mmCIF file of C-alpha atoms in Angstrom:
data_model
loop_
_atom_site.group_PDB
_atom_site.id
_atom_site.type_symbol
_atom_site.label_atom_id
_atom_site.label_comp_id
_atom_site.label_asym_id
_atom_site.label_seq_id
_atom_site.Cartn_x
_atom_site.Cartn_y
_atom_site.Cartn_z
ATOM 1 C CA ALA C 1 2.860 6.318 24.566
ATOM 2 C CA LYS C 2 1.054 8.967 26.555
ATOM 3 C CA THR C 3 1.334 11.612 23.851
ATOM 4 C CA THR C 4 2.061 11.629 20.145
ATOM 5 C CA ASP C 5 5.488 13.061 20.997
ATOM 6 C CA ASP C 6 6.248 9.827 22.842
ATOM 7 C CA PHE C 7 4.906 7.617 20.075
ATOM 8 C CA ASP C 8 7.633 5.442 18.597
ATOM 9 C CA TYR C 9 7.502 6.355 14.916
ATOM 10 C CA ALA C 10 10.498 4.140 14.247
ATOM 11 C CA ASN C 11 8.638 0.970 15.029
ATOM 12 C CA TYR C 12 5.689 -1.035 13.815
ATOM 13 C CA HIS C 13 2.550 -0.976 15.939
ATOM 14 C CA VAL C 14 -0.472 -3.132 16.540
ATOM 15 C CA LEU C 15 -3.874 -1.773 15.579
ATOM 16 C CA ASP C 16 -4.893 -0.635 19.072
ATOM 17 C CA GLU C 17 -1.746 1.463 19.328
ATOM 18 C CA ILE C 18 -2.549 3.104 16.003
ATOM 19 C CA TYR C 19 -6.110 3.822 17.106
ATOM 20 C CA SER C 20 -4.762 5.299 20.367
ATOM 21 C CA PHE C 21 -2.329 7.398 18.389
ATOM 22 C CA GLN C 22 -5.198 8.797 16.322
ATOM 23 C CA ASP C 23 -7.200 9.700 19.421
ATOM 24 C CA MET C 24 -4.190 11.356 21.037
ATOM 25 C CA LEU C 25 -3.496 13.389 17.922
ATOM 26 C CA VAL C 26 -7.091 14.617 17.864
ATOM 27 C CA ALA C 27 -7.040 15.442 21.583
ATOM 28 C CA GLU C 28 -3.778 17.333 21.273
ATOM 29 C CA ASN C 29 -4.836 19.319 18.205
ATOM 30 C CA PRO C 30 -8.573 19.878 18.513
ATOM 31 C CA THR C 31 -8.650 22.876 16.211
ATOM 32 C CA LEU C 32 -6.795 21.138 13.429
ATOM 33 C CA VAL C 33 -7.504 17.407 13.593
ATOM 34 C CA SER C 34 -10.733 15.499 13.948
ATOM 35 C CA LYS C 35 -11.630 11.864 13.558
ATOM 36 C CA ILE C 36 -14.417 10.701 11.299
ATOM 37 C CA VAL C 37 -15.626 7.131 11.535
ATOM 38 C CA ILE C 38 -16.745 6.356 8.005
ATOM 39 C CA GLY C 39 -17.899 2.802 8.651
ATOM 40 C CA GLN C 40 -16.993 -0.558 10.078
ATOM 41 C CA SER C 41 -14.857 -3.387 8.827
ATOM 42 C CA TYR C 42 -16.344 -6.862 8.410
ATOM 43 C CA GLU C 43 -15.217 -7.792 11.935
ATOM 44 C CA GLY C 44 -16.665 -4.597 13.359
ATOM 45 C CA ARG C 45 -13.590 -2.433 13.681
ATOM 46 C CA PRO C 46 -13.997 1.294 13.105
ATOM 47 C CA LEU C 47 -12.799 2.760 9.821
ATOM 48 C CA ASN C 48 -11.211 5.965 11.007
ATOM 49 C CA VAL C 49 -10.312 8.934 8.865
ATOM 50 C CA LEU C 50 -8.280 11.779 10.304
ATOM 51 C CA LYS C 51 -9.422 15.107 8.968
ATOM 52 C CA PHE C 52 -6.898 17.922 8.984
ATOM 53 C CA SER C 53 -8.806 21.134 8.485
ATOM 54 C CA THR C 54 -8.377 24.765 9.377
ATOM 55 C CA GLY C 55 -12.066 25.519 8.970
ATOM 56 C CA GLY C 56 -14.648 26.205 6.333
ATOM 57 C CA THR C 57 -17.312 23.861 5.107
ATOM 58 C CA ASN C 58 -16.859 21.205 2.504
ATOM 59 C CA ARG C 59 -13.538 22.533 1.390
ATOM 60 C CA PRO C 60 -11.720 20.782 -1.431
ATOM 61 C CA ALA C 61 -9.881 17.840 0.028
ATOM 62 C CA ILE C 62 -6.914 15.595 -0.579
ATOM 63 C CA TRP C 63 -7.447 11.955 0.351
ATOM 64 C CA ILE C 64 -4.503 9.832 1.455
ATOM 65 C CA ASP C 65 -4.879 6.189 2.407
ATOM 66 C CA THR C 66 -2.425 3.673 3.767
ATOM 67 C CA GLY C 67 -2.785 0.074 4.830
ATOM 68 C CA ILE C 68 -5.169 -1.269 2.204
ATOM 69 C CA HIS C 69 -3.017 -4.385 1.864
ATOM 70 C CA SER C 70 -2.494 -5.493 5.420
ATOM 71 C CA ARG C 71 0.956 -7.016 5.097
ATOM 72 C CA GLU C 72 2.394 -3.764 3.770
ATOM 73 C CA TRP C 73 3.244 -2.586 7.277
ATOM 74 C CA ILE C 74 5.419 0.257 6.134
ATOM 75 C CA THR C 75 2.343 2.092 4.873
ATOM 76 C CA PRO C 76 0.394 2.669 8.125
ATOM 77 C CA ALA C 77 3.730 3.254 9.857
ATOM 78 C CA SER C 78 4.410 6.020 7.339
ATOM 79 C CA GLY C 79 0.834 7.239 7.775
ATOM 80 C CA ALA C 80 1.425 7.869 11.461
ATOM 81 C CA TRP C 81 4.533 9.832 10.642
ATOM 82 C CA PHE C 82 2.629 11.869 8.008
ATOM 83 C CA ALA C 83 -0.107 12.672 10.517
ATOM 84 C CA LYS C 84 2.367 13.993 13.046
ATOM 85 C CA LYS C 85 4.272 15.847 10.344
ATOM 86 C CA ILE C 86 1.129 17.698 9.302
ATOM 87 C CA VAL C 87 0.429 19.004 12.807
ATOM 88 C CA LEU C 88 4.076 19.908 13.338
ATOM 89 C CA ASP C 89 4.401 21.744 10.036
ATOM 90 C CA TYR C 90 1.118 23.613 9.963
ATOM 91 C CA GLY C 91 1.878 27.226 10.794
ATOM 92 C CA HIS C 92 5.600 26.670 10.303
ATOM 93 C CA ASN C 93 6.017 25.292 6.808
ATOM 94 C CA PRO C 94 4.643 27.880 4.362
ATOM 95 C CA ALA C 95 3.759 25.366 1.670
ATOM 96 C CA LEU C 96 1.794 23.050 3.947
ATOM 97 C CA THR C 97 0.189 26.011 5.671
ATOM 98 C CA ALA C 98 -0.972 27.349 2.312
ATOM 99 C CA ILE C 99 -2.425 23.962 1.424
ATOM 100 C CA LEU C 100 -4.324 23.635 4.687
ATOM 101 C CA ASP C 101 -5.557 27.205 4.532
ATOM 102 C CA LYS C 102 -7.383 26.282 1.352
ATOM 103 C CA MET C 103 -7.915 22.530 1.441
ATOM 104 C CA ASP C 104 -8.475 19.696 3.894
ATOM 105 C CA ILE C 105 -6.368 16.583 4.124
ATOM 106 C CA LEU C 106 -8.140 13.306 4.843
ATOM 107 C CA LEU C 107 -5.980 10.435 6.012
ATOM 108 C CA GLU C 108 -7.197 6.868 6.443
ATOM 109 C CA MET C 109 -4.254 5.183 8.124
ATOM 110 C CA VAL C 110 -5.571 1.623 8.119
ATOM 111 C CA VAL C 111 -8.019 0.891 5.317
ATOM 112 C CA ASN C 112 -8.098 -2.833 6.098
ATOM 113 C CA PRO C 113 -7.987 -3.124 9.906
ATOM 114 C CA ASP C 114 -9.169 -6.749 10.073
ATOM 115 C CA GLY C 115 -6.376 -7.807 7.775
ATOM 116 C CA TYR C 116 -3.873 -5.672 9.652
ATOM 117 C CA HIS C 117 -4.866 -7.228 12.969
ATOM 118 C CA PHE C 118 -4.612 -10.662 11.365
ATOM 119 C CA THR C 119 -1.040 -9.959 10.243
ATOM 120 C CA HIS C 120 -0.113 -9.262 13.864
ATOM 121 C CA THR C 121 -1.851 -12.275 15.343
ATOM 122 C CA SER C 122 -2.097 -15.073 12.818
ATOM 123 C CA ASN C 123 -0.447 -14.601 9.452
ATOM 124 C CA ARG C 124 2.181 -11.934 8.851
ATOM 125 C CA MET C 125 1.783 -12.310 5.073
ATOM 126 C CA TRP C 126 -1.987 -11.729 4.902
ATOM 127 C CA ARG C 127 -3.021 -9.263 2.207
ATOM 128 C CA LYS C 128 -6.811 -9.341 1.846
ATOM 129 C CA THR C 129 -9.849 -8.503 3.954
ATOM 130 C CA ARG C 130 -11.186 -11.102 6.374
ATOM 131 C CA LYS C 131 -14.731 -11.688 5.186
ATOM 132 C CA PRO C 132 -15.553 -15.356 4.549
ATOM 133 C CA ASN C 133 -16.495 -16.276 0.996
ATOM 134 C CA PRO C 134 -19.684 -18.335 0.742
ATOM 135 C CA GLY C 135 -19.024 -21.716 -0.799
ATOM 136 C CA SER C 136 -15.282 -21.489 -0.315
ATOM 137 C CA SER C 137 -12.929 -22.275 2.523
ATOM 138 C CA CYS C 138 -10.791 -19.335 1.452
ATOM 139 C CA VAL C 139 -11.237 -16.014 3.203
ATOM 140 C CA GLY C 140 -11.080 -12.431 2.079
ATOM 141 C CA VAL C 141 -11.138 -10.140 -0.907
ATOM 142 C CA ASP C 142 -8.338 -8.085 -2.370
ATOM 143 C CA PRO C 143 -9.547 -4.586 -1.481
ATOM 144 C CA ASN C 144 -7.565 -3.138 -4.345
ATOM 145 C CA ARG C 145 -9.533 -5.156 -6.906
ATOM 146 C CA ASN C 146 -12.983 -4.501 -5.435
ATOM 147 C CA TRP C 147 -13.640 -1.034 -6.888
ATOM 148 C CA ASP C 148 -16.109 -0.325 -9.645
ATOM 149 C CA ALA C 149 -13.585 0.424 -12.376
ATOM 150 C CA GLY C 150 -13.201 -2.305 -14.949
ATOM 151 C CA PHE C 151 -14.429 -4.592 -12.175
ATOM 152 C CA GLY C 152 -14.217 -8.233 -13.085
ATOM 153 C CA THR C 153 -12.075 -7.795 -16.167
ATOM 154 C CA ALA C 154 -8.517 -9.041 -16.674
ATOM 155 C CA GLY C 155 -6.150 -8.036 -13.911
ATOM 156 C CA SER C 156 -8.029 -9.607 -11.012
ATOM 157 C CA SER C 157 -9.166 -13.074 -10.066
ATOM 158 C CA GLY C 158 -12.587 -14.637 -9.659
ATOM 159 C CA ASN C 159 -11.151 -17.352 -7.413
ATOM 160 C CA PRO C 160 -11.649 -16.666 -3.673
ATOM 161 C CA CYS C 161 -8.430 -18.529 -2.935
ATOM 162 C CA ASP C 162 -6.306 -16.122 -4.965
ATOM 163 C CA GLU C 163 -4.532 -13.116 -3.507
ATOM 164 C CA THR C 164 -6.157 -10.898 -6.126
ATOM 165 C CA TYR C 165 -9.725 -12.144 -5.633
ATOM 166 C CA ARG C 166 -11.984 -9.282 -6.630
ATOM 167 C CA GLY C 167 -15.010 -10.259 -4.546
ATOM 168 C CA PRO C 168 -18.520 -11.120 -5.733
ATOM 169 C CA THR C 169 -19.492 -7.590 -6.768
ATOM 170 C CA ALA C 170 -17.906 -4.162 -6.921
ATOM 171 C CA HIS C 171 -17.832 -2.505 -3.481
ATOM 172 C CA SER C 172 -18.869 -5.743 -1.798
ATOM 173 C CA GLU C 173 -16.378 -5.078 0.976
ATOM 174 C CA SER C 174 -17.515 -2.677 3.686
ATOM 175 C CA GLU C 175 -13.983 -1.303 3.866
ATOM 176 C CA ILE C 176 -14.326 -0.128 0.264
ATOM 177 C CA LYS C 177 -18.026 0.723 0.232
ATOM 178 C CA SER C 178 -17.451 3.006 3.225
ATOM 179 C CA ILE C 179 -14.829 4.998 1.317
ATOM 180 C CA VAL C 180 -16.983 5.145 -1.803
ATOM 181 C CA ASP C 181 -19.992 6.399 0.165
ATOM 182 C CA PHE C 182 -17.883 8.906 2.055
ATOM 183 C CA MET C 183 -16.218 10.290 -1.051
ATOM 184 C CA LYS C 184 -19.475 10.556 -2.974
ATOM 185 C CA ALA C 185 -21.177 12.301 -0.070
ATOM 186 C CA HIS C 186 -18.222 14.646 0.307
ATOM 187 C CA GLY C 187 -18.275 15.547 -3.356
ATOM 188 C CA ASN C 188 -15.260 17.805 -3.297
ATOM 189 C CA ILE C 189 -12.265 15.498 -3.211
ATOM 190 C CA LYS C 190 -9.560 16.626 -5.600
ATOM 191 C CA ALA C 191 -6.922 13.980 -5.105
ATOM 192 C CA VAL C 192 -6.671 10.348 -4.078
ATOM 193 C CA LEU C 193 -3.222 9.210 -3.042
ATOM 194 C CA SER C 194 -3.272 5.525 -2.234
ATOM 195 C CA ILE C 195 -0.138 4.202 -0.617
ATOM 196 C CA HIS C 196 1.169 0.680 -1.008
ATOM 197 C CA SER C 197 4.530 -1.058 -0.843
ATOM 198 C CA TYR C 198 6.983 -2.215 -2.242
ATOM 199 C CA SER C 199 8.963 -1.736 -5.513
ATOM 200 C CA GLN C 200 9.397 2.053 -5.515
ATOM 201 C CA MET C 201 6.900 3.219 -8.076
ATOM 202 C CA LEU C 202 4.535 6.112 -8.548
ATOM 203 C CA LEU C 203 1.587 5.145 -10.698
ATOM 204 C CA TYR C 204 -1.381 6.924 -12.216
ATOM 205 C CA PRO C 205 -4.453 5.591 -14.074
ATOM 206 C CA TYR C 206 -5.169 3.377 -15.734
ATOM 207 C CA GLY C 207 -4.596 -0.119 -14.436
ATOM 208 C CA TYR C 208 -7.511 -1.890 -16.052
ATOM 209 C CA THR C 209 -7.074 -0.562 -19.561
ATOM 210 C CA SER C 210 -4.218 0.521 -21.767
ATOM 211 C CA THR C 211 -6.219 3.555 -22.815
ATOM 212 C CA SER C 212 -4.415 6.710 -21.729
ATOM 213 C CA ALA C 213 -5.964 8.870 -19.042
ATOM 214 C CA LYS C 214 -7.084 12.165 -20.553
ATOM 215 C CA ASP C 215 -4.836 14.035 -18.106
ATOM 216 C CA GLN C 216 -1.901 11.736 -18.684
ATOM 217 C CA LYS C 217 0.520 14.458 -19.676
ATOM 218 C CA GLU C 218 -0.061 16.479 -16.522
ATOM 219 C CA LEU C 219 -0.098 13.372 -14.308
ATOM 220 C CA HIS C 220 3.133 12.196 -15.870
ATOM 221 C CA GLU C 221 4.921 15.513 -15.428
ATOM 222 C CA LEU C 222 3.729 15.803 -11.854
ATOM 223 C CA ALA C 223 4.844 12.247 -11.098
ATOM 224 C CA LYS C 224 8.269 13.093 -12.452
ATOM 225 C CA LYS C 225 8.495 16.141 -10.183
ATOM 226 C CA ALA C 226 7.292 14.115 -7.193
ATOM 227 C CA ILE C 227 9.815 11.314 -7.618
ATOM 228 C CA THR C 228 12.598 13.813 -8.242
ATOM 229 C CA ASP C 229 11.806 15.517 -4.953
ATOM 230 C CA LEU C 230 11.579 12.142 -3.245
ATOM 231 C CA ALA C 231 14.976 11.116 -4.553
ATOM 232 C CA SER C 232 16.568 14.361 -3.390
ATOM 233 C CA LEU C 233 16.692 13.100 0.203
ATOM 234 C CA TYR C 234 18.377 9.706 -0.019
ATOM 235 C CA GLY C 235 18.632 9.029 -3.731
ATOM 236 C CA THR C 236 15.835 6.457 -3.688
ATOM 237 C CA ALA C 237 14.971 5.752 -7.307
ATOM 238 C CA TYR C 238 11.348 5.417 -8.371
ATOM 239 C CA ARG C 239 9.818 4.374 -11.656
ATOM 240 C CA TYR C 240 6.686 6.176 -12.732
ATOM 241 C CA GLY C 241 3.934 5.945 -15.311
ATOM 242 C CA SER C 242 0.526 4.441 -15.816
ATOM 243 C CA MET C 243 -0.205 1.382 -13.721
ATOM 244 C CA ILE C 244 -0.761 -0.974 -16.641
ATOM 245 C CA ASN C 245 2.511 0.044 -18.265
ATOM 246 C CA ILE C 246 4.734 0.112 -15.219
ATOM 247 C CA ILE C 247 3.493 -2.687 -13.008
ATOM 248 C CA TYR C 248 0.743 -4.861 -14.487
ATOM 249 C CA GLN C 249 -2.870 -4.936 -15.497
ATOM 250 C CA ALA C 250 -4.938 -4.482 -12.349
ATOM 251 C CA SER C 251 -8.677 -4.059 -12.640
ATOM 252 C CA GLY C 252 -10.982 -2.735 -9.935
ATOM 253 C CA ASN C 253 -8.309 -0.659 -8.243
ATOM 254 C CA THR C 254 -8.658 2.459 -6.123
ATOM 255 C CA ILE C 255 -7.141 5.095 -8.351
ATOM 256 C CA ASP C 256 -8.922 4.014 -11.514
ATOM 257 C CA TRP C 257 -12.232 4.333 -9.687
ATOM 258 C CA ALA C 258 -11.226 7.710 -8.274
ATOM 259 C CA TYR C 259 -10.115 8.989 -11.646
ATOM 260 C CA ASN C 260 -13.336 7.850 -13.291
ATOM 261 C CA GLN C 261 -15.220 9.781 -10.614
ATOM 262 C CA GLY C 262 -13.523 12.934 -11.873
ATOM 263 C CA ILE C 263 -10.775 13.051 -9.261
ATOM 264 C CA LYS C 264 -7.954 14.099 -11.515
ATOM 265 C CA TYR C 265 -4.990 13.704 -9.194
ATOM 266 C CA SER C 266 -5.177 9.987 -8.528
ATOM 267 C CA TYR C 267 -1.920 8.234 -7.734
ATOM 268 C CA THR C 268 -0.695 5.035 -6.178
ATOM 269 C CA PHE C 269 2.652 4.842 -4.461
ATOM 270 C CA GLU C 270 4.679 1.696 -4.019
ATOM 271 C CA LEU C 271 7.071 2.566 -1.211
ATOM 272 C CA ARG C 272 10.492 1.089 -0.441
ATOM 273 C CA ASP C 273 12.164 -1.233 -1.155
ATOM 274 C CA THR C 274 13.210 -2.698 -4.487
ATOM 275 C CA GLY C 275 13.103 -6.225 -3.210
ATOM 276 C CA ARG C 276 15.662 -6.938 -0.554
ATOM 277 C CA TYR C 277 13.041 -7.213 2.153
ATOM 278 C CA GLY C 278 9.698 -6.969 0.384
ATOM 279 C CA PHE C 279 6.894 -6.743 2.911
ATOM 280 C CA ILE C 280 9.168 -7.103 5.923
ATOM 281 C CA LEU C 281 10.996 -3.849 5.536
ATOM 282 C CA PRO C 282 13.033 -3.355 8.743
ATOM 283 C CA ALA C 283 11.615 -0.869 11.195
ATOM 284 C CA ASN C 284 14.731 1.268 11.019
ATOM 285 C CA GLN C 285 13.646 2.221 7.507
ATOM 286 C CA ILE C 286 10.227 3.556 8.532
ATOM 287 C CA ILE C 287 11.277 7.125 9.166
ATOM 288 C CA PRO C 288 13.533 7.435 6.106
ATOM 289 C CA THR C 289 10.749 5.985 3.977
ATOM 290 C CA ALA C 290 8.156 8.336 5.430
ATOM 291 C CA LYS C 291 10.436 11.344 5.086
ATOM 292 C CA GLU C 292 11.213 10.778 1.434
ATOM 293 C CA THR C 293 7.607 9.915 0.618
ATOM 294 C CA TRP C 294 6.463 13.098 2.298
ATOM 295 C CA LEU C 295 8.511 15.107 -0.189
ATOM 296 C CA ALA C 296 6.638 13.474 -3.053
ATOM 297 C CA LEU C 297 3.298 13.985 -1.335
ATOM 298 C CA MET C 298 4.118 17.645 -0.802
ATOM 299 C CA ALA C 299 5.071 18.062 -4.461
ATOM 300 C CA ILE C 300 1.712 16.641 -5.490
ATOM 301 C CA MET C 301 -0.273 18.583 -2.894
ATOM 302 C CA GLU C 302 1.425 21.857 -3.758
ATOM 303 C CA HIS C 303 0.626 21.309 -7.425
ATOM 304 C CA ILE C 304 -3.004 20.590 -6.603
ATOM 305 C CA ASN C 305 -3.189 23.693 -4.462
ATOM 306 C CA ALA C 306 -1.802 25.789 -7.290
ATOM 307 C CA ASN C 307 -4.011 24.160 -9.920
ATOM 308 C CA THR C 308 -7.386 23.828 -8.291
ATOM 309 C CA TYR C 309 -10.131 22.664 -10.599
ATOM 310 C CA LYS D 1 -0.605 -18.973 13.993
ATOM 311 C CA LYS D 2 0.822 -19.524 10.560
ATOM 312 C CA THR D 3 4.558 -19.881 10.356
ATOM 313 C CA PHE D 4 6.824 -19.510 7.395
ATOM 314 C CA VAL D 5 9.685 -21.706 8.579
ATOM 315 C CA GLY D 6 11.906 -22.532 5.651
ATOM 316 C CA ASP D 7 9.893 -20.468 3.190
ATOM 317 C CA GLN D 8 12.092 -18.528 0.829
ATOM 318 C CA VAL D 9 11.469 -15.508 -1.322
ATOM 319 C CA LEU D 10 13.018 -15.955 -4.731
ATOM 320 C CA ARG D 11 13.788 -13.237 -7.202
ATOM 321 C CA VAL D 12 13.354 -14.596 -10.700
ATOM 322 C CA PHE D 13 14.780 -12.971 -13.810
ATOM 323 C CA ALA D 14 13.427 -13.543 -17.291
ATOM 324 C CA LYS D 15 15.982 -12.876 -20.010
ATOM 325 C CA ASP D 16 13.448 -12.810 -22.857
ATOM 326 C CA GLU D 17 9.763 -13.093 -23.648
ATOM 327 C CA VAL D 18 9.941 -16.884 -23.750
ATOM 328 C CA GLN D 19 11.279 -17.025 -20.201
ATOM 329 C CA LEU D 20 8.718 -14.445 -19.162
ATOM 330 C CA THR D 21 6.009 -16.852 -20.259
ATOM 331 C CA VAL D 22 7.777 -19.637 -18.373
ATOM 332 C CA ILE D 23 7.688 -17.725 -15.108
ATOM 333 C CA GLN D 24 4.144 -16.524 -15.721
ATOM 334 C CA ASP D 25 3.165 -20.175 -16.057
ATOM 335 C CA LEU D 26 5.016 -20.927 -12.838
ATOM 336 C CA SER D 27 3.129 -18.238 -10.950
ATOM 337 C CA GLU D 28 -0.148 -19.866 -11.939
ATOM 338 C CA MET D 29 0.686 -23.370 -10.716
ATOM 339 C CA LYS D 30 -1.782 -23.602 -7.834
ATOM 340 C CA GLN D 31 -0.389 -26.826 -6.436
ATOM 341 C CA LEU D 32 2.852 -25.060 -5.513
ATOM 342 C CA GLN D 33 0.955 -22.564 -3.310
ATOM 343 C CA LEU D 34 3.184 -19.709 -4.378
ATOM 344 C CA ASP D 35 2.625 -16.214 -3.049
ATOM 345 C CA VAL D 36 3.561 -13.751 -5.757
ATOM 346 C CA TRP D 37 4.965 -10.667 -4.070
ATOM 347 C CA ARG D 38 5.760 -8.963 -7.319
ATOM 348 C CA GLY D 39 4.301 -10.334 -10.502
ATOM 349 C CA PRO D 40 5.994 -11.088 -13.794
ATOM 350 C CA THR D 41 5.311 -8.033 -15.908
ATOM 351 C CA ASP D 42 8.133 -7.549 -18.348
ATOM 352 C CA VAL D 43 11.650 -8.690 -19.001
ATOM 353 C CA ALA D 44 13.119 -5.673 -17.199
ATOM 354 C CA THR D 45 11.318 -6.365 -13.937
ATOM 355 C CA PRO D 46 12.122 -9.471 -11.913
ATOM 356 C CA MET D 47 9.411 -11.487 -10.235
ATOM 357 C CA ASP D 48 9.522 -11.970 -6.460
ATOM 358 C CA ILE D 49 7.756 -15.046 -5.138
ATOM 359 C CA ARG D 50 7.399 -16.509 -1.689
ATOM 360 C CA VAL D 51 7.863 -20.221 -2.038
ATOM 361 C CA PRO D 52 6.626 -22.494 0.754
ATOM 362 C CA PHE D 53 9.304 -24.841 2.027
ATOM 363 C CA HIS D 54 7.527 -27.884 0.607
ATOM 364 C CA SER D 55 7.592 -26.391 -2.913
ATOM 365 C CA LEU D 56 11.166 -25.138 -2.909
ATOM 366 C CA MET D 57 12.699 -28.105 -4.687
ATOM 367 C CA SER D 58 10.005 -28.193 -7.353
ATOM 368 C CA VAL D 59 10.255 -24.481 -8.084
ATOM 369 C CA LYS D 60 14.024 -24.418 -8.241
ATOM 370 C CA ALA D 61 14.079 -27.514 -10.432
ATOM 371 C CA TYR D 62 11.486 -25.960 -12.739
ATOM 372 C CA LEU D 63 13.538 -22.792 -13.121
ATOM 373 C CA GLU D 64 16.876 -24.513 -13.501
ATOM 374 C CA ALA D 65 15.544 -26.935 -16.106
ATOM 375 C CA ARG D 66 14.491 -23.965 -18.209
ATOM 376 C CA ASP D 67 17.680 -22.006 -17.610
ATOM 377 C CA VAL D 68 15.818 -19.230 -15.797
ATOM 378 C CA GLN D 69 18.014 -17.261 -13.426
ATOM 379 C CA TYR D 70 16.988 -16.639 -9.847
ATOM 380 C CA THR D 71 18.465 -15.458 -6.600
ATOM 381 C CA ILE D 72 17.356 -16.047 -3.037
ATOM 382 C CA MET D 73 16.005 -12.736 -1.794
ATOM 383 C CA ILE D 74 15.004 -13.977 1.668
ATOM 384 C CA LYS D 75 16.579 -17.213 2.845
ATOM 385 C CA ASP D 76 14.220 -18.026 5.708
ATOM 386 C CA LEU D 77 11.186 -15.799 5.941
ATOM 387 C CA GLN D 78 10.269 -16.926 9.447
ATOM 388 C CA ALA D 79 13.684 -15.899 10.744
ATOM 389 C CA ASP D 80 13.056 -12.359 9.522
ATOM 390 C CA ILE D 81 9.537 -12.317 10.941
ATOM 391 C CA ASP D 82 10.861 -13.530 14.316
ATOM 392 C CA LYS D 83 13.429 -10.748 14.235
ATOM 393 C CA GLU D 84 10.681 -8.241 13.493
ATOM 394 C CA GLU D 85 8.578 -9.541 16.386
ATOM 395 C CA ARG D 86 11.499 -9.395 18.826
ATOM 396 C CA GLN D 87 12.190 -5.823 17.770
ATOM 397 C CA MET D 88 8.563 -4.861 18.385
ATOM 398 C CA GLN D 89 8.623 -6.514 21.815
ATOM 399 C CA ARG D 90 11.833 -4.719 22.776
ATOM 400 C CA SER D 91 10.324 -1.443 21.698
ATOM 401 C CA SER D 92 7.141 -2.152 23.610
ATOM 402 C CA TYR D 93 9.124 -2.840 26.823
ATOM 403 C CA ALA D 94 11.133 0.320 26.307
#
């Protein structure tokens, strides 16, 4: 693709194509989009965050990440669609325009680029990072168990050969440490929306404990609104609730860490499907998935914009 | 390049708490080299597991012996991955 208009949103792309897409989007929209390199992956790939901002300094921001589990290809594919949607809608869609006039949107399209590259070259079903584990022949850490929130407790594994290996210490993975450092330095992030697949769920904290989040009522109501909006497009049914109740106990995960940092609107999505295809969701479902998910994201972002804290 | 020829993804249904424990035990049997796509959480939610070809007979026998229901969600994972790769190549040429 020579421009982001030519980019094939209805197909899966290798990492270089996604990086090119990001650069094109920045070049085409210099007053709205910029690229921040927040760090490097273990294998030296840049960790790019697209910043959608209409100006101001250190505005409140909404963080969206996709591609933390590399085999969940639908998530970066949806991320590309979201990025284009934001530039298309700004100035045209009143709700999104109002959000961007007050807040920034930060989008990390591929949180785990080494793993993503590995799924395209060596093992389509790879989930973790690609850092070797000393003393083990097994490679990689589950980046969604590596956060400092109930780290090391039930709901993750201490075995490097397991898919849910938490790593030796919290934030041991550069892919995670880079986000943590960036968010702490930013200091004004109001939402973390971490996007996974599959199973069609919208989850809020906590995953590592059955204790209710202090904002549970609001998070629950907002989740209900978001999944209702999502379902309005194609009727896709989501379940929603706290992670530990709806899916399983998962310690050291992104949204629990974010919530414990005081970022109230912390959600994880599990995108399509309910289990016909799992991680190999056909490419013809990328755009429908992105479109319906966008409705839920907008519901959450509009609520945040109207309820700044 | 790792292939998944003959690997299947099974959807396993627990009808009660006893069967839930049975499939939780299954998911922890390292020697079977199972890849749990969706874990056993409660009776209402089925478990999806990728079963390597060499473990298929053992897993199915284990489930059937304990009267645990399952369906084949993906019959040959590599066939679907090949299809995905062909689609990406076609798109790239286009």
